[in-house]
N, CA, C and O atoms as a MOPAC input file, in Angstrom:
PM7 MOZYME 1SCF
protein

 N     36.64900 1   -36.09600 1   -81.37400 1
 C     36.48400 1   -35.08200 1   -82.39300 1
 C     37.71300 1   -35.00500 1   -83.28400 1
 O     38.15400 1   -33.90300 1   -83.61000 1
 N     38.26300 1   -36.09900 1   -83.67800 1
 C     39.43300 1   -36.09000 1   -84.53800 1
 C     39.08500 1   -36.22000 1   -86.00600 1
 O     39.94200 1   -36.01800 1   -86.86600 1
 N     37.83000 1   -36.55600 1   -86.30700 1
 C     37.44200 1   -36.71600 1   -87.69900 1
 C     37.07700 1   -35.36100 1   -88.29000 1
 O     36.40300 1   -34.55100 1   -87.65300 1
 N     37.52700 1   -35.12800 1   -89.50700 1
 C     37.24000 1   -33.86900 1   -90.18600 1
 C     36.66700 1   -34.16100 1   -91.55800 1
 O     37.01500 1   -35.15200 1   -92.20000 1
 N     35.78800 1   -33.28300 1   -91.98900 1
 C     35.26900 1   -33.35300 1   -93.34900 1
 C     36.27400 1   -32.66100 1   -94.24400 1
 O     36.93000 1   -31.70800 1   -93.82300 1
 N     36.40100 1   -33.12700 1   -95.46400 1
 C     37.24600 1   -32.41000 1   -96.40900 1
 C     36.40200 1   -32.03900 1   -97.60600 1
 O     35.58500 1   -32.82300 1   -98.08800 1
 N     36.61600 1   -30.84700 1   -98.06500 1
 C     35.93600 1   -30.35400 1   -99.25900 1
 C     37.00000 1   -29.60600 1  -100.03700 1
 O     37.55500 1   -28.62400 1   -99.54600 1
 N     37.28500 1   -30.05600 1  -101.23000 1
 C     38.32900 1   -29.44200 1  -102.04400 1
 C     39.65800 1   -29.39900 1  -101.29600 1
 O     40.38700 1   -28.40900 1  -101.36100 1
 N     39.96500 1   -30.48000 1  -100.58600 1
 C     41.20900 1   -30.60600 1   -99.82900 1
 C     41.36900 1   -29.55400 1   -98.73300 1
 O     42.48600 1   -29.31600 1   -98.27500 1
 N     40.29600 1   -28.93000 1   -98.31100 1
 C     40.34000 1   -27.94700 1   -97.23900 1
 C     39.67500 1   -28.54400 1   -96.00800 1
 O     38.56900 1   -29.07700 1   -96.10500 1
 N     40.32400 1   -28.46500 1   -94.85700 1
 C     39.73100 1   -28.96600 1   -93.63900 1
 C     38.63300 1   -28.02000 1   -93.20500 1
 O     38.87000 1   -26.82000 1   -93.06000 1
 N     37.43200 1   -28.54300 1   -92.99500 1
 C     36.30300 1   -27.69600 1   -92.62800 1
 C     35.75400 1   -28.03700 1   -91.24800 1
 O     34.73900 1   -27.47000 1   -90.84400 1
 N     36.38600 1   -28.93600 1   -90.51900 1
 C     35.95400 1   -29.26300 1   -89.17200 1
 C     34.97100 1   -30.40600 1   -89.12000 1
 O     34.55200 1   -30.95300 1   -90.14000 1
 N     34.61900 1   -30.74700 1   -87.90400 1
 C     33.68300 1   -31.83800 1   -87.66100 1
 C     32.30000 1   -31.43300 1   -88.15600 1
 O     31.88600 1   -30.28600 1   -87.98800 1
 N     31.59700 1   -32.36600 1   -88.75900 1
 C     30.22700 1   -32.12100 1   -89.19700 1
 C     29.43000 1   -31.60900 1   -88.00300 1
 O     29.38700 1   -32.27800 1   -86.97100 1
 N     28.79800 1   -30.44300 1   -88.11200 1
 C     28.06000 1   -29.88600 1   -86.98300 1
 C     26.99200 1   -30.82100 1   -86.42500 1
 O     26.69600 1   -30.77300 1   -85.23100 1
 N     26.41700 1   -31.65900 1   -87.25700 1
 C     25.40600 1   -32.60200 1   -86.80000 1
 C     25.94700 1   -33.65400 1   -85.85100 1
 O     25.18200 1   -34.30900 1   -85.14400 1
 N     27.26000 1   -33.81800 1   -85.83000 1
 C     27.88800 1   -34.80100 1   -84.95600 1
 C     28.33600 1   -34.21300 1   -83.62800 1
 O     28.76800 1   -34.95100 1   -82.74300 1
 N     28.24100 1   -32.90000 1   -83.47400 1
 C     28.63400 1   -32.23600 1   -82.23400 1
 C     27.49000 1   -32.28600 1   -81.22900 1
 O     26.32200 1   -32.18500 1   -81.60500 1
 N     27.82700 1   -32.44400 1   -79.94300 1
 C     26.76800 1   -32.32100 1   -78.94900 1
 C     26.48500 1   -30.82600 1   -78.75900 1
 O     27.20100 1   -29.98400 1   -79.30100 1
 N     25.45200 1   -30.50200 1   -77.99700 1
 C     25.03700 1   -29.10500 1   -77.85800 1
 C     26.14500 1   -28.21500 1   -77.30300 1
 O     26.32500 1   -27.08800 1   -77.76400 1
 N     26.88300 1   -28.71200 1   -76.32200 1
 C     27.96400 1   -27.91800 1   -75.72500 1
 C     29.09200 1   -27.67900 1   -76.72600 1
 O     29.62400 1   -26.57100 1   -76.80800 1
 N     29.45700 1   -28.70000 1   -77.47900 1
 C     30.50900 1   -28.55600 1   -78.48300 1
 C     30.07200 1   -27.59300 1   -79.58400 1
 O     30.85800 1   -26.76500 1   -80.04300 1
 N     28.82100 1   -27.70800 1   -80.00000 1
 C     28.29900 1   -26.82200 1   -81.04100 1
 C     28.35800 1   -25.36800 1   -80.58400 1
 O     28.76800 1   -24.49600 1   -81.35000 1
 N     27.95300 1   -25.09900 1   -79.34500 1
 C     27.98300 1   -23.72900 1   -78.84100 1
 C     29.42300 1   -23.22400 1   -78.76100 1
 O     29.68400 1   -22.06300 1   -79.07900 1
 N     30.34500 1   -24.06200 1   -78.34900 1
 C     31.75200 1   -23.65200 1   -78.28100 1
 C     32.28300 1   -23.31100 1   -79.67700 1
 O     32.99400 1   -22.32000 1   -79.84700 1
 N     31.94000 1   -24.12700 1   -80.66700 1
 C     32.35200 1   -23.85500 1   -82.05000 1
 C     31.76100 1   -22.53500 1   -82.53800 1
 O     32.44600 1   -21.75000 1   -83.19400 1
 N     30.49100 1   -22.29000 1   -82.21900 1
 C     29.84900 1   -21.03500 1   -82.62200 1
 C     30.51800 1   -19.83400 1   -81.96500 1
 O     30.76500 1   -18.82200 1   -82.62100 1
 N     30.80600 1   -19.94200 1   -80.68700 1
 C     31.47000 1   -18.83900 1   -79.99200 1
 C     32.83300 1   -18.54700 1   -80.61100 1
 O     33.21000 1   -17.38700 1   -80.77600 1
 N     33.56400 1   -19.59500 1   -80.95100 1
 C     34.88900 1   -19.43300 1   -81.54300 1
 C     34.80400 1   -18.78400 1   -82.91500 1
 O     35.55900 1   -17.85800 1   -83.21300 1
 N     33.89400 1   -19.26100 1   -83.74900 1
 C     33.82200 1   -18.73100 1   -85.11500 1
 C     33.32800 1   -17.29100 1   -85.12300 1
 O     33.76500 1   -16.49000 1   -85.95000 1
 N     32.42400 1   -16.95500 1   -84.21000 1
 C     31.98300 1   -15.56200 1   -84.14500 1
 C     33.09500 1   -14.65400 1   -83.62800 1
 O     33.22200 1   -13.51300 1   -84.07400 1
 N     33.89100 1   -15.14600 1   -82.70400 1
 C     35.00200 1   -14.35900 1   -82.15800 1
 C     36.06500 1   -14.07800 1   -83.23400 1
 O     36.68800 1   -13.01700 1   -83.21900 1
 N     36.27300 1   -15.01500 1   -84.15900 1
 C     37.31300 1   -14.85500 1   -85.18000 1
 C     36.80100 1   -14.20800 1   -86.46300 1
 O     37.57800 1   -13.96700 1   -87.38600 1
 N     35.51100 1   -13.92700 1   -86.52900 1
 C     34.90300 1   -13.41200 1   -87.75800 1
 C     35.53500 1   -12.10900 1   -88.24000 1
 O     35.90000 1   -11.98700 1   -89.40900 1
 N     35.66000 1   -11.15800 1   -87.35700 1
 C     36.13700 1    -9.82900 1   -87.75200 1
 C     37.54200 1    -9.89200 1   -88.35500 1
 O     37.79300 1    -9.31400 1   -89.41200 1
 N     38.44800 1   -10.59000 1   -87.68500 1
 C     39.81500 1   -10.70200 1   -88.20500 1
 C     39.85400 1   -11.43600 1   -89.54000 1
 O     40.63400 1   -11.08200 1   -90.42400 1
 N     39.01500 1   -12.45600 1   -89.68700 1
 C     38.98900 1   -13.19000 1   -90.95100 1
 C     38.49300 1   -12.28700 1   -92.07800 1
 O     39.03400 1   -12.30700 1   -93.18300 1
 N     37.47300 1   -11.50600 1   -91.79200 1
 C     36.94600 1   -10.58000 1   -92.80200 1
 C     37.98900 1    -9.54000 1   -93.19300 1
 O     38.18200 1    -9.26200 1   -94.37700 1
 N     38.65300 1    -8.97100 1   -92.20600 1
 C     39.60600 1    -7.90100 1   -92.48600 1
 C     40.92900 1    -8.39500 1   -93.05600 1
 O     41.50000 1    -7.74700 1   -93.93400 1
 N     41.42600 1    -9.53000 1   -92.57300 1
 C     42.79900 1    -9.91500 1   -92.88600 1
 C     42.95100 1   -11.28300 1   -93.54400 1
 O     44.05600 1   -11.64400 1   -93.95000 1
 N     41.88100 1   -12.04300 1   -93.65800 1
 C     41.99500 1   -13.37900 1   -94.23200 1
 C     42.03600 1   -13.35200 1   -95.74900 1
 O     41.54200 1   -12.42000 1   -96.38500 1
 N     42.62500 1   -14.37600 1   -96.31000 1
 C     42.62300 1   -14.51000 1   -97.77200 1
 C     41.20400 1   -14.80400 1   -98.24400 1
 O     40.32800 1   -15.10800 1   -97.43400 1
 N     40.98000 1   -14.71700 1   -99.53200 1
 C     39.66200 1   -15.04600 1  -100.07400 1
 C     39.27500 1   -16.48000 1   -99.73800 1
 O     38.12000 1   -16.75700 1   -99.41700 1
 N     40.25100 1   -17.39600 1   -99.81400 1
 C     39.97400 1   -18.79500 1   -99.46600 1
 C     39.61800 1   -18.93600 1   -97.99400 1
 O     38.70700 1   -19.68400 1   -97.64200 1
 N     40.33600 1   -18.21800 1   -97.13000 1
 C     40.04600 1   -18.28000 1   -95.69600 1
 C     38.65400 1   -17.73200 1   -95.40400 1
 O     37.92000 1   -18.30900 1   -94.60100 1
 N     38.28700 1   -16.63900 1   -96.03700 1
 C     36.96900 1   -16.05600 1   -95.83300 1
 C     35.88100 1   -16.98200 1   -96.35400 1
 O     34.84100 1   -17.14100 1   -95.71400 1
 N     36.10900 1   -17.58400 1   -97.49400 1
 C     35.14800 1   -18.53200 1   -98.06100 1
 C     34.94400 1   -19.71600 1   -97.11900 1
 O     33.81000 1   -20.12800 1   -96.87300 1
 N     36.03700 1   -20.26100 1   -96.59300 1
 C     35.94800 1   -21.38900 1   -95.66000 1
 C     35.23600 1   -20.96500 1   -94.37100 1
 O     34.43400 1   -21.71900 1   -93.82000 1
 N     35.53300 1   -19.76300 1   -93.90100 1
 C     34.90000 1   -19.24700 1   -92.68300 1
 C     33.40100 1   -19.08600 1   -92.90500 1
 O     32.60300 1   -19.47900 1   -92.05500 1
 N     33.01600 1   -18.51500 1   -94.03500 1
 C     31.60100 1   -18.35200 1   -94.36800 1
 C     30.87800 1   -19.68900 1   -94.37800 1
 O     29.79200 1   -19.82800 1   -93.81500 1
 N     31.49500 1   -20.66900 1   -95.02600 1
 C     30.88300 1   -21.99000 1   -95.14000 1
 C     30.72400 1   -22.63600 1   -93.77100 1
 O     29.65700 1   -23.15500 1   -93.44200 1
 N     31.78600 1   -22.60200 1   -92.97600 1
 C     31.74400 1   -23.22200 1   -91.65600 1
 C     30.72300 1   -22.52400 1   -90.75900 1
 O     29.96400 1   -23.18600 1   -90.05200 1
 N     30.70300 1   -21.19800 1   -90.78400 1
 C     29.76500 1   -20.46200 1   -89.95500 1
 C     28.32600 1   -20.77600 1   -90.35700 1
 O     27.47000 1   -20.96500 1   -89.49300 1
 N     28.05900 1   -20.83200 1   -91.64300 1
 C     26.70500 1   -21.14600 1   -92.11100 1
 C     26.28100 1   -22.54800 1   -91.68200 1
 O     25.13200 1   -22.76300 1   -91.29600 1
 N     27.20700 1   -23.49500 1   -91.75000 1
 C     26.88200 1   -24.86400 1   -91.35100 1
 C     26.63200 1   -24.96400 1   -89.85200 1
 O     25.69900 1   -25.64600 1   -89.42600 1
 N     27.45300 1   -24.29500 1   -89.04700 1
 C     27.27400 1   -24.31600 1   -87.59200 1
 C     25.97500 1   -23.61000 1   -87.19500 1
 O     25.20900 1   -24.12700 1   -86.38100 1
 N     25.73100 1   -22.43700 1   -87.76600 1
 C     24.51700 1   -21.70100 1   -87.43200 1
 C     23.27200 1   -22.44900 1   -87.90300 1
 O     22.25500 1   -22.47000 1   -87.21000 1
 N     23.35500 1   -23.05600 1   -89.07300 1
 C     22.22900 1   -23.83900 1   -89.58200 1
 C     21.89100 1   -25.00100 1   -88.66000 1
 O     20.71800 1   -25.28600 1   -88.41600 1
 N     22.90800 1   -25.66600 1   -88.15400 1
 C     22.67600 1   -26.77400 1   -87.21900 1
 C     22.06800 1   -26.26500 1   -85.92500 1
 O     21.16300 1   -26.89700 1   -85.38100 1
 N     22.55000 1   -25.12600 1   -85.41600 1
 C     21.99800 1   -24.58200 1   -84.17900 1
 C     20.52100 1   -24.21300 1   -84.37500 1
 O     19.68700 1   -24.49000 1   -83.51200 1
 N     20.20900 1   -23.59200 1   -85.51000 1
 C     18.81800 1   -23.23300 1   -85.79500 1
 C     17.94400 1   -24.47200 1   -85.97000 1
 O     16.78300 1   -24.47500 1   -85.56200 1
 N     18.49000 1   -25.51000 1   -86.56800 1
 C     17.73500 1   -26.75700 1   -86.72800 1
 C     17.37700 1   -27.33800 1   -85.36100 1
 O     16.27100 1   -27.84200 1   -85.16500 1
 N     18.30900 1   -27.26600 1   -84.42700 1
 C     18.07800 1   -27.80900 1   -83.08500 1
 C     17.20200 1   -26.89400 1   -82.22700 1
 O     16.61100 1   -27.35300 1   -81.24900 1
 N     17.11200 1   -25.64500 1   -82.56500 1
 C     16.40400 1   -24.65900 1   -81.74500 1
 C     15.39000 1   -23.86700 1   -82.56800 1
 O     15.48900 1   -22.64300 1   -82.65400 1
 N     14.42800 1   -24.54300 1   -83.16800 1
 C     13.48700 1   -23.84100 1   -84.05000 1
 C     12.58700 1   -22.85700 1   -83.31700 1
 O     12.04300 1   -21.94200 1   -83.93600 1
 N     12.42300 1   -23.02600 1   -82.02500 1
 C     11.54600 1   -22.13100 1   -81.26100 1
 C     12.34900 1   -21.27600 1   -80.29800 1
 O     11.91900 1   -21.00800 1   -79.17600 1
 N     13.51600 1   -20.85200 1   -80.74800 1
 C     14.38600 1   -20.05000 1   -79.89400 1
 C     13.69700 1   -18.74600 1   -79.52200 1
 O     12.88900 1   -18.22500 1   -80.29000 1
 N     14.01500 1   -18.22000 1   -78.34300 1
 C     13.43200 1   -16.92900 1   -77.96400 1
 C     13.97900 1   -15.81600 1   -78.84700 1
 O     15.16800 1   -15.78900 1   -79.16300 1
 N     13.12000 1   -14.91400 1   -79.23500 1
 C     13.50400 1   -13.79300 1   -80.08900 1
 C     13.22200 1   -12.50500 1   -79.32200 1
 O     12.09300 1   -12.28000 1   -78.88600 1
 N     14.22800 1   -11.66800 1   -79.15600 1
 C     14.05100 1   -10.38800 1   -78.47000 1
 C     13.21800 1    -9.46800 1   -79.35500 1
 O     13.49200 1    -9.32300 1   -80.54600 1
 N     12.21500 1    -8.85900 1   -78.77200 1
 C     11.32400 1    -7.97500 1   -79.53100 1
 C     12.10300 1    -6.87300 1   -80.24000 1
 O     11.73100 1    -6.46200 1   -81.33900 1
 N     13.16900 1    -6.39500 1   -79.62800 1
 C     13.97300 1    -5.33600 1   -80.22600 1
 C     14.76600 1    -5.78700 1   -81.43700 1
 O     15.33900 1    -4.96000 1   -82.14600 1
 N     14.80700 1    -7.10800 1   -81.68800 1
 C     15.55100 1    -7.64300 1   -82.83400 1
 C     14.63900 1    -7.94300 1   -84.01700 1
 O     15.05500 1    -8.61100 1   -84.96300 1
 N     13.40500 1    -7.46000 1   -83.97800 1
 C     12.47800 1    -7.59700 1   -85.09400 1
 C     12.36500 1    -6.25700 1   -85.80000 1
 O     12.81500 1    -5.24100 1   -85.27100 1
 N     11.77500 1    -6.23800 1   -86.97700 1
 C     11.58600 1    -4.95900 1   -87.68500 1
 C     10.74700 1    -3.99800 1   -86.86600 1
 O     11.07200 1    -2.81800 1   -86.73700 1
 N      9.65200 1    -4.52700 1   -86.30900 1
 C      8.77600 1    -3.67000 1   -85.50600 1
 C      9.53200 1    -3.12500 1   -84.29400 1
 O      9.41000 1    -1.94600 1   -83.96100 1
 N     10.30200 1    -3.97100 1   -83.64400 1
 C     11.08100 1    -3.52800 1   -82.49100 1
 C     12.10300 1    -2.48200 1   -82.86300 1
 O     12.33800 1    -1.54300 1   -82.10200 1
 N     12.71800 1    -2.62900 1   -84.02600 1
 C     13.70300 1    -1.64200 1   -84.48200 1
 C     13.02900 1    -0.30000 1   -84.74000 1
 O     13.59100 1     0.75400 1   -84.44200 1
 N     11.82700 1    -0.34600 1   -85.29400 1
 C     11.09200 1     0.90500 1   -85.52600 1
 C     10.78300 1     1.58500 1   -84.19500 1
 O     10.91200 1     2.80200 1   -84.06100 1
 N     10.37100 1     0.77700 1   -83.20700 1
 C     10.06000 1     1.33500 1   -81.88800 1
 C     11.31500 1     1.91100 1   -81.23900 1
 O     11.24600 1     2.94600 1   -80.57500 1
 N     12.45200 1     1.25900 1   -81.42100 1
 C     13.71500 1     1.77500 1   -80.87500 1
 C     14.02300 1     3.13400 1   -81.46400 1
 O     14.56300 1     4.01000 1   -80.78900 1
 N     13.67600 1     3.30300 1   -82.73000 1
 C     13.90400 1     4.58300 1   -83.38800 1
 C     13.08600 1     5.69800 1   -82.75800 1
 O     13.41900 1     6.87500 1   -82.90000 1
 N     12.01700 1     5.33000 1   -82.06300 1
 C     11.16500 1     6.31000 1   -81.38900 1
 C     11.59000 1     6.53500 1   -79.94700 1
 O     10.89900 1     7.23500 1   -79.20700 1
 N     12.70500 1     5.96300 1   -79.53500 1
 C     13.20400 1     6.20000 1   -78.19000 1
 C     12.93800 1     5.07700 1   -77.20900 1
 O     13.41600 1     5.14200 1   -76.07600 1
 N     12.19500 1     4.04800 1   -77.59200 1
 C     11.93400 1     2.94500 1   -76.67200 1
 C     13.09800 1     1.96600 1   -76.69600 1
 O     13.74100 1     1.78100 1   -77.72900 1
 N     13.36300 1     1.34600 1   -75.56500 1
 C     14.40900 1     0.33000 1   -75.46600 1
 C     13.82300 1    -0.90800 1   -74.81700 1
 O     14.03500 1    -1.14600 1   -73.62800 1
 N     13.09600 1    -1.68900 1   -75.57600 1
 C     12.44400 1    -2.88200 1   -75.06200 1
 C     13.31400 1    -4.10900 1   -75.27900 1
 O     13.94500 1    -4.26300 1   -76.32400 1
 N     13.33800 1    -4.98000 1   -74.27700 1
 C     14.07300 1    -6.23400 1   -74.40800 1
 C     13.15100 1    -7.42900 1   -74.21200 1
 O     13.60400 1    -8.52500 1   -73.88000 1
 N     11.85600 1    -7.21200 1   -74.41700 1
 C     10.89000 1    -8.29400 1   -74.29200 1
 C     11.25700 1    -9.42300 1   -75.24900 1
 O     11.64100 1    -9.18300 1   -76.39300 1
 N     11.13300 1   -10.66800 1   -74.75800 1
 C     11.46900 1   -11.83000 1   -75.56400 1
 C     10.19300 1   -12.59100 1   -75.87500 1
 O      9.35300 1   -12.81900 1   -75.00500 1
 N     10.06900 1   -12.97600 1   -77.13100 1
 C      8.88900 1   -13.68800 1   -77.60300 1
 C      9.32800 1   -14.98700 1   -78.24700 1
 O     10.36400 1   -15.02900 1   -78.91000 1
 N      8.55900 1   -16.04600 1   -78.06300 1
 C      8.82600 1   -17.29000 1   -78.76300 1
 C      8.02100 1   -17.30000 1   -80.04400 1
 O      6.80500 1   -17.11400 1   -80.02900 1
 N      8.71700 1   -17.52100 1   -81.16500 1
 C      8.07200 1   -17.61200 1   -82.46000 1
 C      8.09800 1   -19.05600 1   -82.90400 1
 O      9.13000 1   -19.71900 1   -82.80100 1
 N      6.99800 1   -19.54400 1   -83.38700 1
 C      6.92200 1   -20.91100 1   -83.87800 1
 C      7.25500 1   -20.93200 1   -85.35600 1
 O      6.87200 1   -20.02900 1   -86.09900 1
 N      7.97500 1   -21.97300 1   -85.78400 1
 C      8.31400 1   -22.11000 1   -87.20000 1
 C      7.40700 1   -23.11200 1   -87.89200 1
 O      7.66700 1   -23.51800 1   -89.02500 1
 N      6.33700 1   -23.51300 1   -87.20600 1
 C      5.41500 1   -24.50100 1   -87.79800 1
 C      4.52500 1   -23.88000 1   -88.81300 1
 O      3.69200 1   -24.56600 1   -89.40600 1

């Protein structure tokens, strides 16, 4: 993993498509962990680079997992039900076909 993409002379990391599943998940965990500090304290360039990298990593994960389980409480309908006092964590598989 020593190869990096460059865009406008900024290092943006390894192309997400070249990462194996474990590496991709580690990159996602890292970028999500650093998100808050980057938003609050990063320069505009740092935030822009973070946004781009996060979108590329998340896009690759979604491409690999099109039928990921979706928690019912994370849908609009589930959110409405939560507002009525229910706390459901039922998971449903949604097809993107």
